[in-house]
GROMACS .gro file of C-alpha atoms in nm:
model
  214
    1MET     CA    1  -0.753  -0.041  -1.575
    2TYR     CA    2  -0.786   0.200  -1.282
    3ARG     CA    3  -1.094   0.322  -1.107
    4LYS     CA    4  -1.144   0.569  -0.826
    5ILE     CA    5  -1.298   0.511  -0.487
    6ILE     CA    6  -1.359   0.774  -0.225
    7PRO     CA    7  -1.203   0.729   0.122
    8LEU     CA    8  -1.450   0.669   0.404
    9MET     CA    9  -1.309   0.744   0.749
   10ILE     CA   10  -1.428   0.455   0.966
   11LEU     CA   11  -1.241   0.289   1.254
   12PHE     CA   12  -1.315  -0.080   1.301
   13SER     CA   13  -1.319  -0.250   1.642
   14LEU     CA   14  -1.066  -0.517   1.546
   15LEU     CA   15  -0.772  -0.278   1.591
   16LEU     CA   16  -0.470  -0.432   1.762
   17VAL     CA   17  -0.288  -0.147   1.935
   18ALA     CA   18   0.070  -0.114   1.814
   19CYS     CA   19   0.247  -0.060   2.143
   20GLY     CA   20   0.588  -0.223   2.147
   21GLY     CA   21   0.651  -0.503   1.901
   22PRO     CA   22   0.413  -0.707   1.689
   23SER     CA   23   0.196  -0.973   1.851
   24GLN     CA   24   0.301  -1.223   1.582
   25GLU     CA   25   0.626  -1.281   1.398
   26TYR     CA   26   0.642  -1.396   1.039
   27GLU     CA   27   0.891  -1.617   0.856
   28ALA     CA   28   0.998  -1.522   0.505
   29GLY     CA   29   1.011  -1.796   0.244
   30GLN     CA   30   1.070  -1.801  -0.130
   31VAL     CA   31   1.118  -1.472  -0.311
   32LEU     CA   32   0.832  -1.457  -0.561
   33LEU     CA   33   0.916  -1.131  -0.736
   34THR     CA   34   1.188  -0.868  -0.745
   35GLU     CA   35   1.119  -0.567  -0.963
   36SER     CA   36   1.338  -0.266  -1.040
   37PHE     CA   37   1.099  -0.126  -1.304
   38ASN     CA   38   1.344  -0.109  -1.589
   39GLU     CA   39   1.086  -0.238  -1.839
   40SER     CA   40   0.773  -0.045  -1.932
   41ALA     CA   41   0.563  -0.362  -1.921
   42ALA     CA   42   0.662  -0.442  -1.564
   43TRP     CA   43   0.337  -0.306  -1.416
   44GLU     CA   44  -0.006  -0.183  -1.518
   45THR     CA   45  -0.024   0.147  -1.708
   46PHE     CA   46  -0.308   0.400  -1.694
   47VAL     CA   47  -0.297   0.759  -1.816
   48THR     CA   48  -0.578   1.017  -1.834
   49ASP     CA   49  -0.584   1.397  -1.820
   50ASP     CA   50  -0.532   1.399  -1.441
   51ILE     CA   51  -0.393   1.051  -1.365
   52ASP     CA   52  -0.059   0.902  -1.467
   53PHE     CA   53   0.034   0.557  -1.334
   54GLN     CA   54   0.314   0.392  -1.530
   55VAL     CA   55   0.676   0.280  -1.531
   56ASP     CA   56   0.888   0.590  -1.583
   57ASP     CA   57   1.268   0.622  -1.575
   58GLY     CA   58   1.336   0.313  -1.364
   59ALA     CA   59   1.049   0.346  -1.116
   60TYR     CA   60   0.672   0.305  -1.103
   61ARG     CA   61   0.530   0.657  -1.093
   62ALA     CA   62   0.189   0.736  -0.945
   63GLN     CA   63   0.050   1.083  -1.014
   64THR     CA   64  -0.307   1.178  -0.929
   65GLY     CA   65  -0.531   1.455  -0.798
   66ASP     CA   66  -0.799   1.457  -0.529
   67GLY     CA   67  -1.061   1.240  -0.701
   68GLY     CA   68  -1.014   0.945  -0.465
   69TYR     CA   69  -0.780   0.648  -0.452
   70VAL     CA   70  -0.621   0.527  -0.774
   71TRP     CA   71  -0.426   0.204  -0.804
   72GLY     CA   72  -0.217  -0.005  -1.039
   73LEU     CA   73  -0.182  -0.381  -1.008
   74ASN     CA   74   0.050  -0.667  -1.095
   75GLU     CA   75  -0.165  -0.944  -1.239
   76THR     CA   76  -0.025  -1.236  -1.040
   77VAL     CA   77  -0.238  -1.388  -0.763
   78HIS     CA   78  -0.072  -1.414  -0.422
   79GLU     CA   79  -0.198  -1.541  -0.087
   80ASN     CA   80   0.045  -1.520   0.207
   81VAL     CA   81   0.317  -1.268   0.128
   82VAL     CA   82   0.536  -0.985   0.250
   83ILE     CA   83   0.554  -0.690   0.008
   84GLU     CA   84   0.835  -0.436   0.047
   85VAL     CA   85   0.905  -0.130  -0.167
   86THR     CA   86   1.089   0.200  -0.153
   87SER     CA   87   0.855   0.496  -0.201
   88THR     CA   88   0.965   0.852  -0.280
   89GLN     CA   89   0.735   1.153  -0.266
   90ASP     CA   90   0.829   1.402  -0.537
   91SER     CA   91   0.538   1.643  -0.486
   92SER     CA   92   0.531   1.912  -0.217
   93PHE     CA   93   0.163   1.867  -0.121
   94ASP     CA   94   0.155   1.652   0.195
   95ASN     CA   95  -0.218   1.588   0.251
   96ASN     CA   96  -0.205   1.263   0.060
   97ALA     CA   97  -0.200   0.886   0.099
   98TYR     CA   98   0.013   0.630  -0.079
   99GLY     CA   99   0.145   0.280  -0.038
  100VAL     CA  100   0.101  -0.083  -0.134
  101MET     CA  101  -0.194  -0.316  -0.174
  102CYS     CA  102  -0.220  -0.687  -0.111
  103ARG     CA  103  -0.500  -0.928  -0.205
  104SER     CA  104  -0.648  -0.678  -0.446
  105ASP     CA  105  -0.953  -0.820  -0.621
  106VAL     CA  106  -0.870  -0.970  -0.960
  107SER     CA  107  -1.164  -0.780  -1.113
  108ASN     CA  108  -0.967  -0.457  -1.050
  109ASN     CA  109  -1.258  -0.304  -0.852
  110GLY     CA  110  -1.038  -0.164  -0.574
  111ASP     CA  111  -1.126  -0.423  -0.309
  112GLY     CA  112  -0.827  -0.540  -0.106
  113TYR     CA  113  -0.597  -0.426   0.174
  114TYR     CA  114  -0.415  -0.090   0.163
  115PHE     CA  115  -0.098  -0.019   0.362
  116LEU     CA  116  -0.067   0.357   0.351
  117ILE     CA  117   0.148   0.646   0.467
  118SER     CA  118   0.114   1.020   0.408
  119GLY     CA  119   0.346   1.309   0.338
  120ASP     CA  120   0.274   1.461   0.678
  121GLY     CA  121   0.389   1.151   0.866
  122TYR     CA  122   0.075   0.943   0.922
  123TYR     CA  123  -0.001   0.575   0.852
  124SER     CA  124  -0.306   0.351   0.817
  125ILE     CA  125  -0.410   0.000   0.723
  126SER     CA  126  -0.733   0.019   0.525
  127LYS     CA  127  -0.967  -0.204   0.328
  128GLY     CA  128  -1.126  -0.138  -0.007
  129GLU     CA  129  -1.492  -0.240  -0.001
  130GLY     CA  130  -1.711  -0.150  -0.294
  131GLU     CA  131  -1.700   0.227  -0.336
  132ASP     CA  132  -1.521   0.294  -0.006
  133VAL     CA  133  -1.177   0.263   0.148
  134ASN     CA  134  -1.245   0.196   0.517
  135GLN     CA  135  -0.984   0.233   0.788
  136LEU     CA  136  -0.901  -0.085   0.976
  137VAL     CA  137  -0.626   0.103   1.159
  138GLU     CA  138  -0.705   0.473   1.208
  139TRP     CA  139  -0.466   0.730   1.063
  140THR     CA  140  -0.194   0.779   1.327
  141SER     CA  141   0.126   0.985   1.325
  142SER     CA  142   0.470   0.827   1.358
  143SER     CA  143   0.820   0.971   1.377
  144ALA     CA  144   0.939   0.665   1.182
  145ILE     CA  145   0.797   0.815   0.862
  146ASN     CA  146   1.014   1.061   0.672
  147GLU     CA  147   0.787   1.355   0.592
  148GLY     CA  148   0.751   1.562   0.278
  149GLN     CA  149   0.965   1.510  -0.031
  150ALA     CA  150   1.148   1.208   0.107
  151SER     CA  151   1.187   0.831   0.070
  152ASN     CA  152   1.034   0.562   0.291
  153THR     CA  153   1.050   0.184   0.280
  154ILE     CA  154   0.702   0.036   0.319
  155ARG     CA  155   0.658  -0.329   0.420
  156ALA     CA  156   0.317  -0.496   0.420
  157VAL     CA  157   0.264  -0.835   0.586
  158CYS     CA  158  -0.038  -1.032   0.462
  159VAL     CA  159  -0.037  -1.380   0.617
  160GLY     CA  160  -0.362  -1.561   0.689
  161ASN     CA  161  -0.590  -1.312   0.862
  162TYR     CA  162  -0.290  -1.120   1.002
  163LEU     CA  163  -0.197  -0.786   0.848
  164ALA     CA  164   0.094  -0.568   0.962
  165LEU     CA  165   0.265  -0.249   0.848
  166TYR     CA  166   0.633  -0.162   0.887
  167VAL     CA  167   0.792   0.163   0.769
  168ASN     CA  168   1.168   0.203   0.751
  169ASP     CA  169   1.204  -0.130   0.936
  170LYS     CA  170   0.991  -0.009   1.229
  171PHE     CA  171   0.672  -0.194   1.322
  172LEU     CA  172   0.378   0.047   1.323
  173ALA     CA  173   0.047  -0.140   1.321
  174GLU     CA  174  -0.129  -0.473   1.294
  175ILE     CA  175  -0.484  -0.594   1.248
  176GLU     CA  176  -0.676  -0.916   1.188
  177ASP     CA  177  -0.924  -0.938   0.901
  178SER     CA  178  -1.035  -1.243   0.706
  179ASP     CA  179  -1.245  -1.097   0.425
  180TYR     CA  180  -0.977  -1.131   0.154
  181SER     CA  181  -0.749  -1.433   0.128
  182SER     CA  182  -0.579  -1.388  -0.210
  183GLY     CA  183  -0.538  -1.141  -0.493
  184TYR     CA  184  -0.300  -0.911  -0.676
  185ALA     CA  185  -0.029  -0.685  -0.536
  186GLY     CA  186  -0.051  -0.318  -0.622
  187PHE     CA  187   0.034   0.044  -0.555
  188ALA     CA  188  -0.221   0.307  -0.453
  189ALA     CA  189  -0.220   0.684  -0.415
  190ALA     CA  190  -0.460   0.969  -0.343
  191ALA     CA  191  -0.455   1.340  -0.265
  192PHE     CA  192  -0.710   1.539  -0.068
  193ASP     CA  193  -0.837   1.898  -0.032
  194GLY     CA  194  -0.776   1.997  -0.391
  195GLY     CA  195  -0.413   1.888  -0.403
  196SER     CA  196  -0.218   1.643  -0.615
  197THR     CA  197   0.048   1.385  -0.545
  198ASP     CA  198   0.345   1.239  -0.731
  199ILE     CA  199   0.501   0.922  -0.588
  200GLN     CA  200   0.772   0.691  -0.719
  201PHE     CA  201   0.789   0.324  -0.617
  202ASP     CA  202   1.107   0.124  -0.673
  203ASP     CA  203   1.300  -0.187  -0.563
  204LEU     CA  204   0.993  -0.401  -0.501
  205THR     CA  205   1.021  -0.744  -0.341
  206ILE     CA  206   0.736  -0.990  -0.286
  207THR     CA  207   0.819  -1.287  -0.063
  208ALA     CA  208   0.612  -1.586   0.043
  209ALA     CA  209   0.559  -1.586   0.419
  210SER     CA  210   0.405  -1.774   0.709
  211ILE     CA  211   0.342  -1.706   1.077
  212ALA     CA  212   0.638  -1.822   1.285
  213GLY     CA  213   0.573  -2.152   1.458
  214GLU     CA  214   0.279  -2.253   1.242
   0.00000   0.00000   0.00000
């Protein structure tokens, strides 16, 4: 099941400025899931008149308008993981947001952490809380993101209270937040200002992880 929540533009004071490399390194462990989306049952499906989230032609396709964030989840609980996926924007409208979720609430209410990029080259780490998606890391532009109808590899690090975002193997942002410790992995997408978005996710890997040296 999918529900919509409206983005609330708030910058929290816990921001760790992403200048140079990350403040913490992680160690990858056991591979928990690899998914190429060749089976229709590989991920959650939800289709309405203006939303279409489902496995389609070897990828997970997320199509939605400007009604707020929409997400689809994998119903396996994870705690400390690295999630990596290749995303491809098929739509021409760039005022959007899309990416991966970690520690999404098992009730499917939209709570959890969002690792997002946009078609015009911005990124954010955000947190779903009730009816809002609040920015933990403010939307910031990066030349590491391929803009428009292009592909990007998104990597989300969720280890303990440490969250980090990499795009195309480049570290972009990190934050500490301890509100959510476990939950589902997922994909999220939204469009703004009357537009729509169409994103494909493919070649997903979820790996157990820990902070190096701990």
